[in-house]
Amino acid sequence: MKVISQARFETRMILRHGEQALLNIILPALAMIVLAKVPVPGGGAPMSISAAYASGLALAWTSTAFTSQAIALAFDRRSGVLRMLSTTPLGPGGLWAGKLLAVGLVALVEFIVLTAIGLALGLGFTSGVILPGLLTALFGLAAFLGLGLLLGGTLRPEAVLALANIAWVALAGGGGLLLPVDDYPGIWSTIISYLPSGALGEAMRDIADAGGLPVAHLAVLAVWAIGGGLAAARFFRWDSK
């Protein structure tokens, strides 16, 4: 019950915070609409609704698991909230379990909102995308949450705030979250495919366009999830002093 209460609290804090709502839901929804309706620069047609929807979800889940968590953790460390909660009956394990559950709940809310918008734009669903999409969501959230814990748990809040937002912009515009990897020139497209952003974006778009299990992209996300989680466990500090 303590974990569930903590998860509810964390979820409310994320959804009620105006800046996080903008980052986690509003901007991904706008990105999805723009990708589906605005022609690609140079005369190309707009992205298919299914691909635009997949890109919007990838951006939303990255925002929630990485950017929002990194920033929130950094400021909770400085204020002493993390250290205080770790000494309560909730304990460190309960605290992290509550955060993990909250990230999953917010990701579900994002899925519902973006799906509703996608359906209004003409999105169609087939049963074959459900299991691959769920697995990709789990792997993607795990990969970015590990990186968020690493960033938010090691640097000072001001540095985390700057780096997390810069990373969000860079990954959205040049990391494969919104645009297909093949749209990037030369070797950069290969590099992006091995980034967690490129793997998540490509996996979601592959599922949306063709269905099936994107095994190669899931393998990349799994490596990032394990590496980020181990690094966070090794270097995380409970306060910023």
PDB file of C-alpha atoms in Angstrom:
ATOM      1  CA  MET A   1       0.000   0.000   0.000  1.00  0.00           C
ATOM      2  CA  LYS A   2       2.859   2.399   0.759  1.00  0.00           C
ATOM      3  CA  VAL A   3       4.273   1.875  -2.733  1.00  0.00           C
ATOM      4  CA  ILE A   4       0.881   2.465  -4.348  1.00  0.00           C
ATOM      5  CA  SER A   5       0.374   5.632  -2.306  1.00  0.00           C
ATOM      6  CA  GLN A   6       3.810   6.871  -3.322  1.00  0.00           C
ATOM      7  CA  ALA A   7       3.061   6.056  -6.968  1.00  0.00           C
ATOM      8  CA  ARG A   8      -0.215   7.986  -6.822  1.00  0.00           C
ATOM      9  CA  PHE A   9       1.580  10.953  -5.292  1.00  0.00           C
ATOM     10  CA  GLU A  10       4.349  10.872  -7.919  1.00  0.00           C
ATOM     11  CA  THR A  11       1.798  10.548 -10.734  1.00  0.00           C
ATOM     12  CA  ARG A  12      -0.251  13.503  -9.500  1.00  0.00           C
ATOM     13  CA  MET A  13       2.872  15.622  -9.190  1.00  0.00           C
ATOM     14  CA  ILE A  14       3.884  14.873 -12.786  1.00  0.00           C
ATOM     15  CA  LEU A  15       0.441  15.444 -14.275  1.00  0.00           C
ATOM     16  CA  ARG A  16      -0.334  18.590 -12.266  1.00  0.00           C
ATOM     17  CA  HIS A  17       2.986  20.291 -12.990  1.00  0.00           C
ATOM     18  CA  GLY A  18       2.400  22.647 -15.915  1.00  0.00           C
ATOM     19  CA  GLU A  19       5.903  22.452 -17.366  1.00  0.00           C
ATOM     20  CA  GLN A  20       5.947  18.664 -17.193  1.00  0.00           C
ATOM     21  CA  ALA A  21       2.493  18.426 -18.799  1.00  0.00           C
ATOM     22  CA  LEU A  22       3.802  20.626 -21.613  1.00  0.00           C
ATOM     23  CA  LEU A  23       6.886  18.465 -22.060  1.00  0.00           C
ATOM     24  CA  ASN A  24       5.228  15.075 -21.596  1.00  0.00           C
ATOM     25  CA  ILE A  25       1.886  15.450 -23.374  1.00  0.00           C
ATOM     26  CA  ILE A  26       1.270  18.758 -25.140  1.00  0.00           C
ATOM     27  CA  LEU A  27       4.483  18.997 -27.176  1.00  0.00           C
ATOM     28  CA  PRO A  28       4.422  15.314 -28.247  1.00  0.00           C
ATOM     29  CA  ALA A  29       0.786  15.739 -29.316  1.00  0.00           C
ATOM     30  CA  LEU A  30       1.640  18.854 -31.323  1.00  0.00           C
ATOM     31  CA  ALA A  31       4.624  17.060 -32.866  1.00  0.00           C
ATOM     32  CA  MET A  32       2.365  14.179 -33.912  1.00  0.00           C
ATOM     33  CA  ILE A  33      -0.140  16.535 -35.548  1.00  0.00           C
ATOM     34  CA  VAL A  34       2.563  18.497 -37.368  1.00  0.00           C
ATOM     35  CA  LEU A  35       4.260  15.338 -38.658  1.00  0.00           C
ATOM     36  CA  ALA A  36       0.930  13.986 -39.933  1.00  0.00           C
ATOM     37  CA  LYS A  37      -0.251  17.221 -41.551  1.00  0.00           C
ATOM     38  CA  VAL A  38       2.746  19.303 -42.652  1.00  0.00           C
ATOM     39  CA  PRO A  39       4.743  18.277 -45.761  1.00  0.00           C
ATOM     40  CA  VAL A  40       8.389  17.428 -45.227  1.00  0.00           C
ATOM     41  CA  PRO A  41      10.745  20.287 -46.205  1.00  0.00           C
ATOM     42  CA  GLY A  42      11.863  19.870 -49.807  1.00  0.00           C
ATOM     43  CA  GLY A  43       8.504  18.838 -51.186  1.00  0.00           C
ATOM     44  CA  GLY A  44       7.980  15.494 -49.487  1.00  0.00           C
ATOM     45  CA  ALA A  45       4.553  14.329 -48.297  1.00  0.00           C
ATOM     46  CA  PRO A  46       3.592  14.434 -44.611  1.00  0.00           C
ATOM     47  CA  MET A  47       4.422  11.397 -42.520  1.00  0.00           C
ATOM     48  CA  SER A  48       1.755   8.687 -42.367  1.00  0.00           C
ATOM     49  CA  ILE A  49      -0.634   9.034 -39.445  1.00  0.00           C
ATOM     50  CA  SER A  50       0.561   5.740 -37.946  1.00  0.00           C
ATOM     51  CA  ALA A  51       4.235   6.765 -38.146  1.00  0.00           C
ATOM     52  CA  ALA A  52       3.475  10.239 -36.751  1.00  0.00           C
ATOM     53  CA  TYR A  53       1.557   8.639 -33.883  1.00  0.00           C
ATOM     54  CA  ALA A  54       4.471   6.297 -33.157  1.00  0.00           C
ATOM     55  CA  SER A  55       6.923   9.204 -33.177  1.00  0.00           C
ATOM     56  CA  GLY A  56       4.722  11.213 -30.814  1.00  0.00           C
ATOM     57  CA  LEU A  57       4.546   8.329 -28.355  1.00  0.00           C
ATOM     58  CA  ALA A  58       8.311   7.836 -28.493  1.00  0.00           C
ATOM     59  CA  LEU A  59       8.840  11.518 -27.679  1.00  0.00           C
ATOM     60  CA  ALA A  60       6.284  11.455 -24.846  1.00  0.00           C
ATOM     61  CA  TRP A  61       7.784   8.386 -23.203  1.00  0.00           C
ATOM     62  CA  THR A  62      11.293   9.792 -23.458  1.00  0.00           C
ATOM     63  CA  SER A  63      10.134  13.033 -21.871  1.00  0.00           C
ATOM     64  CA  THR A  64       8.517  11.188 -18.962  1.00  0.00           C
ATOM     65  CA  ALA A  65      11.173   8.586 -18.233  1.00  0.00           C
ATOM     66  CA  PHE A  66      14.265  10.681 -18.888  1.00  0.00           C
ATOM     67  CA  THR A  67      13.812  14.449 -18.860  1.00  0.00           C
ATOM     68  CA  SER A  68      11.127  14.802 -16.185  1.00  0.00           C
ATOM     69  CA  GLN A  69      12.599  12.181 -13.866  1.00  0.00           C
ATOM     70  CA  ALA A  70      16.136  13.528 -14.126  1.00  0.00           C
ATOM     71  CA  ILE A  71      15.050  17.070 -13.265  1.00  0.00           C
ATOM     72  CA  ALA A  72      12.697  16.013 -10.465  1.00  0.00           C
ATOM     73  CA  LEU A  73      15.312  13.742  -8.898  1.00  0.00           C
ATOM     74  CA  ALA A  74      17.991  16.419  -8.987  1.00  0.00           C
ATOM     75  CA  PHE A  75      15.868  18.977  -7.153  1.00  0.00           C
ATOM     76  CA  ASP A  76      14.522  16.386  -4.696  1.00  0.00           C
ATOM     77  CA  ARG A  77      18.131  15.503  -3.877  1.00  0.00           C
ATOM     78  CA  ARG A  78      19.022  19.118  -3.176  1.00  0.00           C
ATOM     79  CA  SER A  79      15.967  19.689  -0.977  1.00  0.00           C
ATOM     80  CA  GLY A  80      16.671  16.526   1.018  1.00  0.00           C
ATOM     81  CA  VAL A  81      13.380  14.857   0.054  1.00  0.00           C
ATOM     82  CA  LEU A  82      15.040  11.711  -1.289  1.00  0.00           C
ATOM     83  CA  ARG A  83      17.187  11.152   1.773  1.00  0.00           C
ATOM     84  CA  MET A  84      14.210  11.760   4.076  1.00  0.00           C
ATOM     85  CA  LEU A  85      11.948   9.317   2.188  1.00  0.00           C
ATOM     86  CA  SER A  86      14.662   6.667   2.151  1.00  0.00           C
ATOM     87  CA  THR A  87      14.613   6.616   5.977  1.00  0.00           C
ATOM     88  CA  THR A  88      10.818   6.250   6.272  1.00  0.00           C
ATOM     89  CA  PRO A  89       8.987   2.895   6.341  1.00  0.00           C
ATOM     90  CA  LEU A  90       8.693   3.246   2.570  1.00  0.00           C
ATOM     91  CA  GLY A  91      12.462   2.698   2.306  1.00  0.00           C
ATOM     92  CA  PRO A  92      14.675   3.067  -0.776  1.00  0.00           C
ATOM     93  CA  GLY A  93      13.125   0.038  -2.485  1.00  0.00           C
ATOM     94  CA  GLY A  94       9.600   1.328  -2.000  1.00  0.00           C
ATOM     95  CA  LEU A  95      10.617   4.778  -3.191  1.00  0.00           C
ATOM     96  CA  TRP A  96      12.037   3.444  -6.457  1.00  0.00           C
ATOM     97  CA  ALA A  97       9.111   1.066  -6.942  1.00  0.00           C
ATOM     98  CA  GLY A  98       6.728   3.997  -6.536  1.00  0.00           C
ATOM     99  CA  LYS A  99       8.645   6.056  -9.073  1.00  0.00           C
ATOM    100  CA  LEU A 100       8.711   3.187 -11.567  1.00  0.00           C
ATOM    101  CA  LEU A 101       4.974   2.647 -11.191  1.00  0.00           C
ATOM    102  CA  ALA A 102       4.333   6.387 -11.567  1.00  0.00           C
ATOM    103  CA  VAL A 103       6.328   6.509 -14.808  1.00  0.00           C
ATOM    104  CA  GLY A 104       4.265   3.598 -16.112  1.00  0.00           C
ATOM    105  CA  LEU A 105       0.992   5.282 -15.144  1.00  0.00           C
ATOM    106  CA  VAL A 106       1.954   8.559 -16.799  1.00  0.00           C
ATOM    107  CA  ALA A 107       3.037   6.649 -19.909  1.00  0.00           C
ATOM    108  CA  LEU A 108      -0.429   5.044 -19.948  1.00  0.00           C
ATOM    109  CA  VAL A 109      -2.089   8.462 -19.731  1.00  0.00           C
ATOM    110  CA  GLU A 110       0.077   9.666 -22.611  1.00  0.00           C
ATOM    111  CA  PHE A 111      -0.885   6.606 -24.628  1.00  0.00           C
ATOM    112  CA  ILE A 112      -4.593   7.282 -24.058  1.00  0.00           C
ATOM    113  CA  VAL A 113      -4.353  10.984 -24.942  1.00  0.00           C
ATOM    114  CA  LEU A 114      -2.208  10.515 -28.035  1.00  0.00           C
ATOM    115  CA  THR A 115      -4.289   7.559 -29.195  1.00  0.00           C
ATOM    116  CA  ALA A 116      -7.463   9.652 -28.939  1.00  0.00           C
ATOM    117  CA  ILE A 117      -5.841  12.395 -31.013  1.00  0.00           C
ATOM    118  CA  GLY A 118      -4.525   9.836 -33.483  1.00  0.00           C
ATOM    119  CA  LEU A 119      -7.956   8.284 -33.917  1.00  0.00           C
ATOM    120  CA  ALA A 120      -9.364  11.744 -34.608  1.00  0.00           C
ATOM    121  CA  LEU A 121      -6.734  12.124 -37.336  1.00  0.00           C
ATOM    122  CA  GLY A 122      -7.699   8.786 -38.898  1.00  0.00           C
ATOM    123  CA  LEU A 123      -5.380   6.352 -37.123  1.00  0.00           C
ATOM    124  CA  GLY A 124      -6.234   2.673 -37.509  1.00  0.00           C
ATOM    125  CA  PHE A 125      -5.305  -0.186 -35.169  1.00  0.00           C
ATOM    126  CA  THR A 126      -4.672  -3.898 -35.648  1.00  0.00           C
ATOM    127  CA  SER A 127      -4.335  -6.474 -32.892  1.00  0.00           C
ATOM    128  CA  GLY A 128      -0.848  -7.397 -34.138  1.00  0.00           C
ATOM    129  CA  VAL A 129       0.693  -4.198 -32.783  1.00  0.00           C
ATOM    130  CA  ILE A 130      -0.401  -4.639 -29.158  1.00  0.00           C
ATOM    131  CA  LEU A 131       2.245  -7.046 -27.831  1.00  0.00           C
ATOM    132  CA  PRO A 132       5.180  -5.560 -29.793  1.00  0.00           C
ATOM    133  CA  GLY A 133       4.096  -2.075 -28.743  1.00  0.00           C
ATOM    134  CA  LEU A 134       3.879  -3.066 -25.090  1.00  0.00           C
ATOM    135  CA  LEU A 135       7.317  -4.689 -25.121  1.00  0.00           C
ATOM    136  CA  THR A 136       8.818  -1.667 -26.856  1.00  0.00           C
ATOM    137  CA  ALA A 137       7.246   0.661 -24.303  1.00  0.00           C
ATOM    138  CA  LEU A 138       8.695  -1.368 -21.419  1.00  0.00           C
ATOM    139  CA  PHE A 139      12.175  -1.549 -22.942  1.00  0.00           C
ATOM    140  CA  GLY A 140      12.133   2.121 -23.954  1.00  0.00           C
ATOM    141  CA  LEU A 141      10.924   3.383 -20.595  1.00  0.00           C
ATOM    142  CA  ALA A 142      13.518   1.228 -18.810  1.00  0.00           C
ATOM    143  CA  ALA A 143      16.346   2.513 -20.999  1.00  0.00           C
ATOM    144  CA  PHE A 144      15.486   6.179 -20.552  1.00  0.00           C
ATOM    145  CA  LEU A 145      14.605   5.865 -16.875  1.00  0.00           C
ATOM    146  CA  GLY A 146      18.023   4.377 -16.171  1.00  0.00           C
ATOM    147  CA  LEU A 147      19.673   7.281 -17.966  1.00  0.00           C
ATOM    148  CA  GLY A 148      17.421   9.748 -16.151  1.00  0.00           C
ATOM    149  CA  LEU A 149      18.375   8.271 -12.781  1.00  0.00           C
ATOM    150  CA  LEU A 150      22.040   8.450 -13.738  1.00  0.00           C
ATOM    151  CA  LEU A 151      21.856  12.109 -14.762  1.00  0.00           C
ATOM    152  CA  GLY A 152      19.533  13.256 -11.985  1.00  0.00           C
ATOM    153  CA  GLY A 153      21.372  11.282  -9.322  1.00  0.00           C
ATOM    154  CA  THR A 154      24.909  12.485  -9.996  1.00  0.00           C
ATOM    155  CA  LEU A 155      24.951  16.163 -11.022  1.00  0.00           C
ATOM    156  CA  ARG A 156      23.791  19.376  -9.405  1.00  0.00           C
ATOM    157  CA  PRO A 157      20.223  20.469 -10.176  1.00  0.00           C
ATOM    158  CA  GLU A 158      21.197  23.441 -12.324  1.00  0.00           C
ATOM    159  CA  ALA A 159      23.395  21.267 -14.522  1.00  0.00           C
ATOM    160  CA  VAL A 160      20.717  18.578 -14.756  1.00  0.00           C
ATOM    161  CA  LEU A 161      18.075  21.125 -15.741  1.00  0.00           C
ATOM    162  CA  ALA A 162      20.220  22.434 -18.575  1.00  0.00           C
ATOM    163  CA  LEU A 163      21.529  19.079 -19.799  1.00  0.00           C
ATOM    164  CA  ALA A 164      18.185  17.272 -19.632  1.00  0.00           C
ATOM    165  CA  ASN A 165      16.426  19.937 -21.686  1.00  0.00           C
ATOM    166  CA  ILE A 166      19.265  20.177 -24.200  1.00  0.00           C
ATOM    167  CA  ALA A 167      19.252  16.399 -24.554  1.00  0.00           C
ATOM    168  CA  TRP A 168      15.475  16.413 -25.089  1.00  0.00           C
ATOM    169  CA  VAL A 169      15.751  18.914 -27.928  1.00  0.00           C
ATOM    170  CA  ALA A 170      18.738  17.106 -29.460  1.00  0.00           C
ATOM    171  CA  LEU A 171      17.121  13.670 -29.302  1.00  0.00           C
ATOM    172  CA  ALA A 172      13.822  14.962 -30.672  1.00  0.00           C
ATOM    173  CA  GLY A 173      15.368  16.830 -33.580  1.00  0.00           C
ATOM    174  CA  GLY A 174      18.496  14.834 -34.337  1.00  0.00           C
ATOM    175  CA  GLY A 175      18.260  11.577 -32.419  1.00  0.00           C
ATOM    176  CA  GLY A 176      15.634   9.644 -34.328  1.00  0.00           C
ATOM    177  CA  LEU A 177      12.703  10.113 -31.960  1.00  0.00           C
ATOM    178  CA  LEU A 178      10.562  12.049 -34.440  1.00  0.00           C
ATOM    179  CA  LEU A 179      12.140  11.426 -37.842  1.00  0.00           C
ATOM    180  CA  PRO A 180      13.093   8.085 -39.415  1.00  0.00           C
ATOM    181  CA  VAL A 181      16.755   7.169 -39.136  1.00  0.00           C
ATOM    182  CA  ASP A 182      17.036   6.932 -42.933  1.00  0.00           C
ATOM    183  CA  ASP A 183      16.289  10.666 -43.189  1.00  0.00           C
ATOM    184  CA  TYR A 184      19.665  11.482 -41.624  1.00  0.00           C
ATOM    185  CA  PRO A 185      22.759  11.719 -43.810  1.00  0.00           C
ATOM    186  CA  GLY A 186      25.594   9.213 -44.108  1.00  0.00           C
ATOM    187  CA  ILE A 187      27.115   7.589 -41.080  1.00  0.00           C
ATOM    188  CA  TRP A 188      24.945   9.683 -38.756  1.00  0.00           C
ATOM    189  CA  SER A 189      21.973   7.473 -39.570  1.00  0.00           C
ATOM    190  CA  THR A 190      23.940   4.410 -38.440  1.00  0.00           C
ATOM    191  CA  ILE A 191      25.032   6.112 -35.216  1.00  0.00           C
ATOM    192  CA  ILE A 192      21.461   7.187 -34.426  1.00  0.00           C
ATOM    193  CA  SER A 193      20.174   3.652 -34.869  1.00  0.00           C
ATOM    194  CA  TYR A 194      22.319   2.592 -31.902  1.00  0.00           C
ATOM    195  CA  LEU A 195      21.145   5.423 -29.654  1.00  0.00           C
ATOM    196  CA  PRO A 196      18.198   4.707 -27.335  1.00  0.00           C
ATOM    197  CA  SER A 197      16.257   7.500 -29.033  1.00  0.00           C
ATOM    198  CA  GLY A 198      16.802   6.076 -32.497  1.00  0.00           C
ATOM    199  CA  ALA A 199      16.031   2.534 -31.364  1.00  0.00           C
ATOM    200  CA  LEU A 200      12.795   3.587 -29.638  1.00  0.00           C
ATOM    201  CA  GLY A 201      11.625   5.818 -32.485  1.00  0.00           C
ATOM    202  CA  GLU A 202      12.415   3.241 -35.169  1.00  0.00           C
ATOM    203  CA  ALA A 203      10.866   0.397 -33.181  1.00  0.00           C
ATOM    204  CA  MET A 204       7.621   2.305 -32.717  1.00  0.00           C
ATOM    205  CA  ARG A 205       7.447   3.352 -36.370  1.00  0.00           C
ATOM    206  CA  ASP A 206       8.255  -0.177 -37.576  1.00  0.00           C
ATOM    207  CA  ILE A 207       5.444  -1.573 -35.443  1.00  0.00           C
ATOM    208  CA  ALA A 208       3.008   1.097 -36.603  1.00  0.00           C
ATOM    209  CA  ASP A 209       3.818   0.637 -40.285  1.00  0.00           C
ATOM    210  CA  ALA A 210       4.424  -3.103 -40.586  1.00  0.00           C
ATOM    211  CA  GLY A 211       3.688  -4.799 -37.265  1.00  0.00           C
ATOM    212  CA  GLY A 212       5.920  -7.576 -35.962  1.00  0.00           C
ATOM    213  CA  LEU A 213       8.499  -7.590 -33.209  1.00  0.00           C
ATOM    214  CA  PRO A 214      11.443  -5.171 -33.775  1.00  0.00           C
ATOM    215  CA  VAL A 215      14.025  -7.508 -32.253  1.00  0.00           C
ATOM    216  CA  ALA A 216      17.135  -5.532 -33.251  1.00  0.00           C
ATOM    217  CA  HIS A 217      15.790  -2.269 -31.821  1.00  0.00           C
ATOM    218  CA  LEU A 218      14.670  -3.994 -28.630  1.00  0.00           C
ATOM    219  CA  ALA A 219      18.166  -5.428 -28.225  1.00  0.00           C
ATOM    220  CA  VAL A 220      19.645  -1.929 -28.432  1.00  0.00           C
ATOM    221  CA  LEU A 221      17.154  -0.645 -25.854  1.00  0.00           C
ATOM    222  CA  ALA A 222      17.925  -3.601 -23.571  1.00  0.00           C
ATOM    223  CA  VAL A 223      21.652  -2.809 -23.645  1.00  0.00           C
ATOM    224  CA  TRP A 224      20.973   0.827 -22.776  1.00  0.00           C
ATOM    225  CA  ALA A 225      18.541  -0.174 -20.023  1.00  0.00           C
ATOM    226  CA  ILE A 226      21.055  -2.525 -18.400  1.00  0.00           C
ATOM    227  CA  GLY A 227      23.985  -0.147 -18.821  1.00  0.00           C
ATOM    228  CA  GLY A 228      22.091   2.899 -17.592  1.00  0.00           C
ATOM    229  CA  GLY A 229      20.616   1.020 -14.659  1.00  0.00           C
ATOM    230  CA  LEU A 230      23.969  -0.366 -13.531  1.00  0.00           C
ATOM    231  CA  ALA A 231      25.657   3.021 -13.871  1.00  0.00           C
ATOM    232  CA  ALA A 232      22.850   4.708 -11.923  1.00  0.00           C
ATOM    233  CA  ALA A 233      23.113   2.108  -9.154  1.00  0.00           C
ATOM    234  CA  ARG A 234      26.862   2.626  -8.975  1.00  0.00           C
ATOM    235  CA  PHE A 235      27.065   6.422  -9.034  1.00  0.00           C
ATOM    236  CA  PHE A 236      23.712   7.619  -7.625  1.00  0.00           C
ATOM    237  CA  ARG A 237      23.997  10.013  -4.651  1.00  0.00           C
ATOM    238  CA  TRP A 238      21.123  10.682  -2.260  1.00  0.00           C
ATOM    239  CA  ASP A 239      21.927  14.381  -1.929  1.00  0.00           C
ATOM    240  CA  SER A 240      23.725  17.011  -3.996  1.00  0.00           C
ATOM    241  CA  LYS A 241      26.256  18.050  -1.344  1.00  0.00           C
TER     242      LYS A 241
END
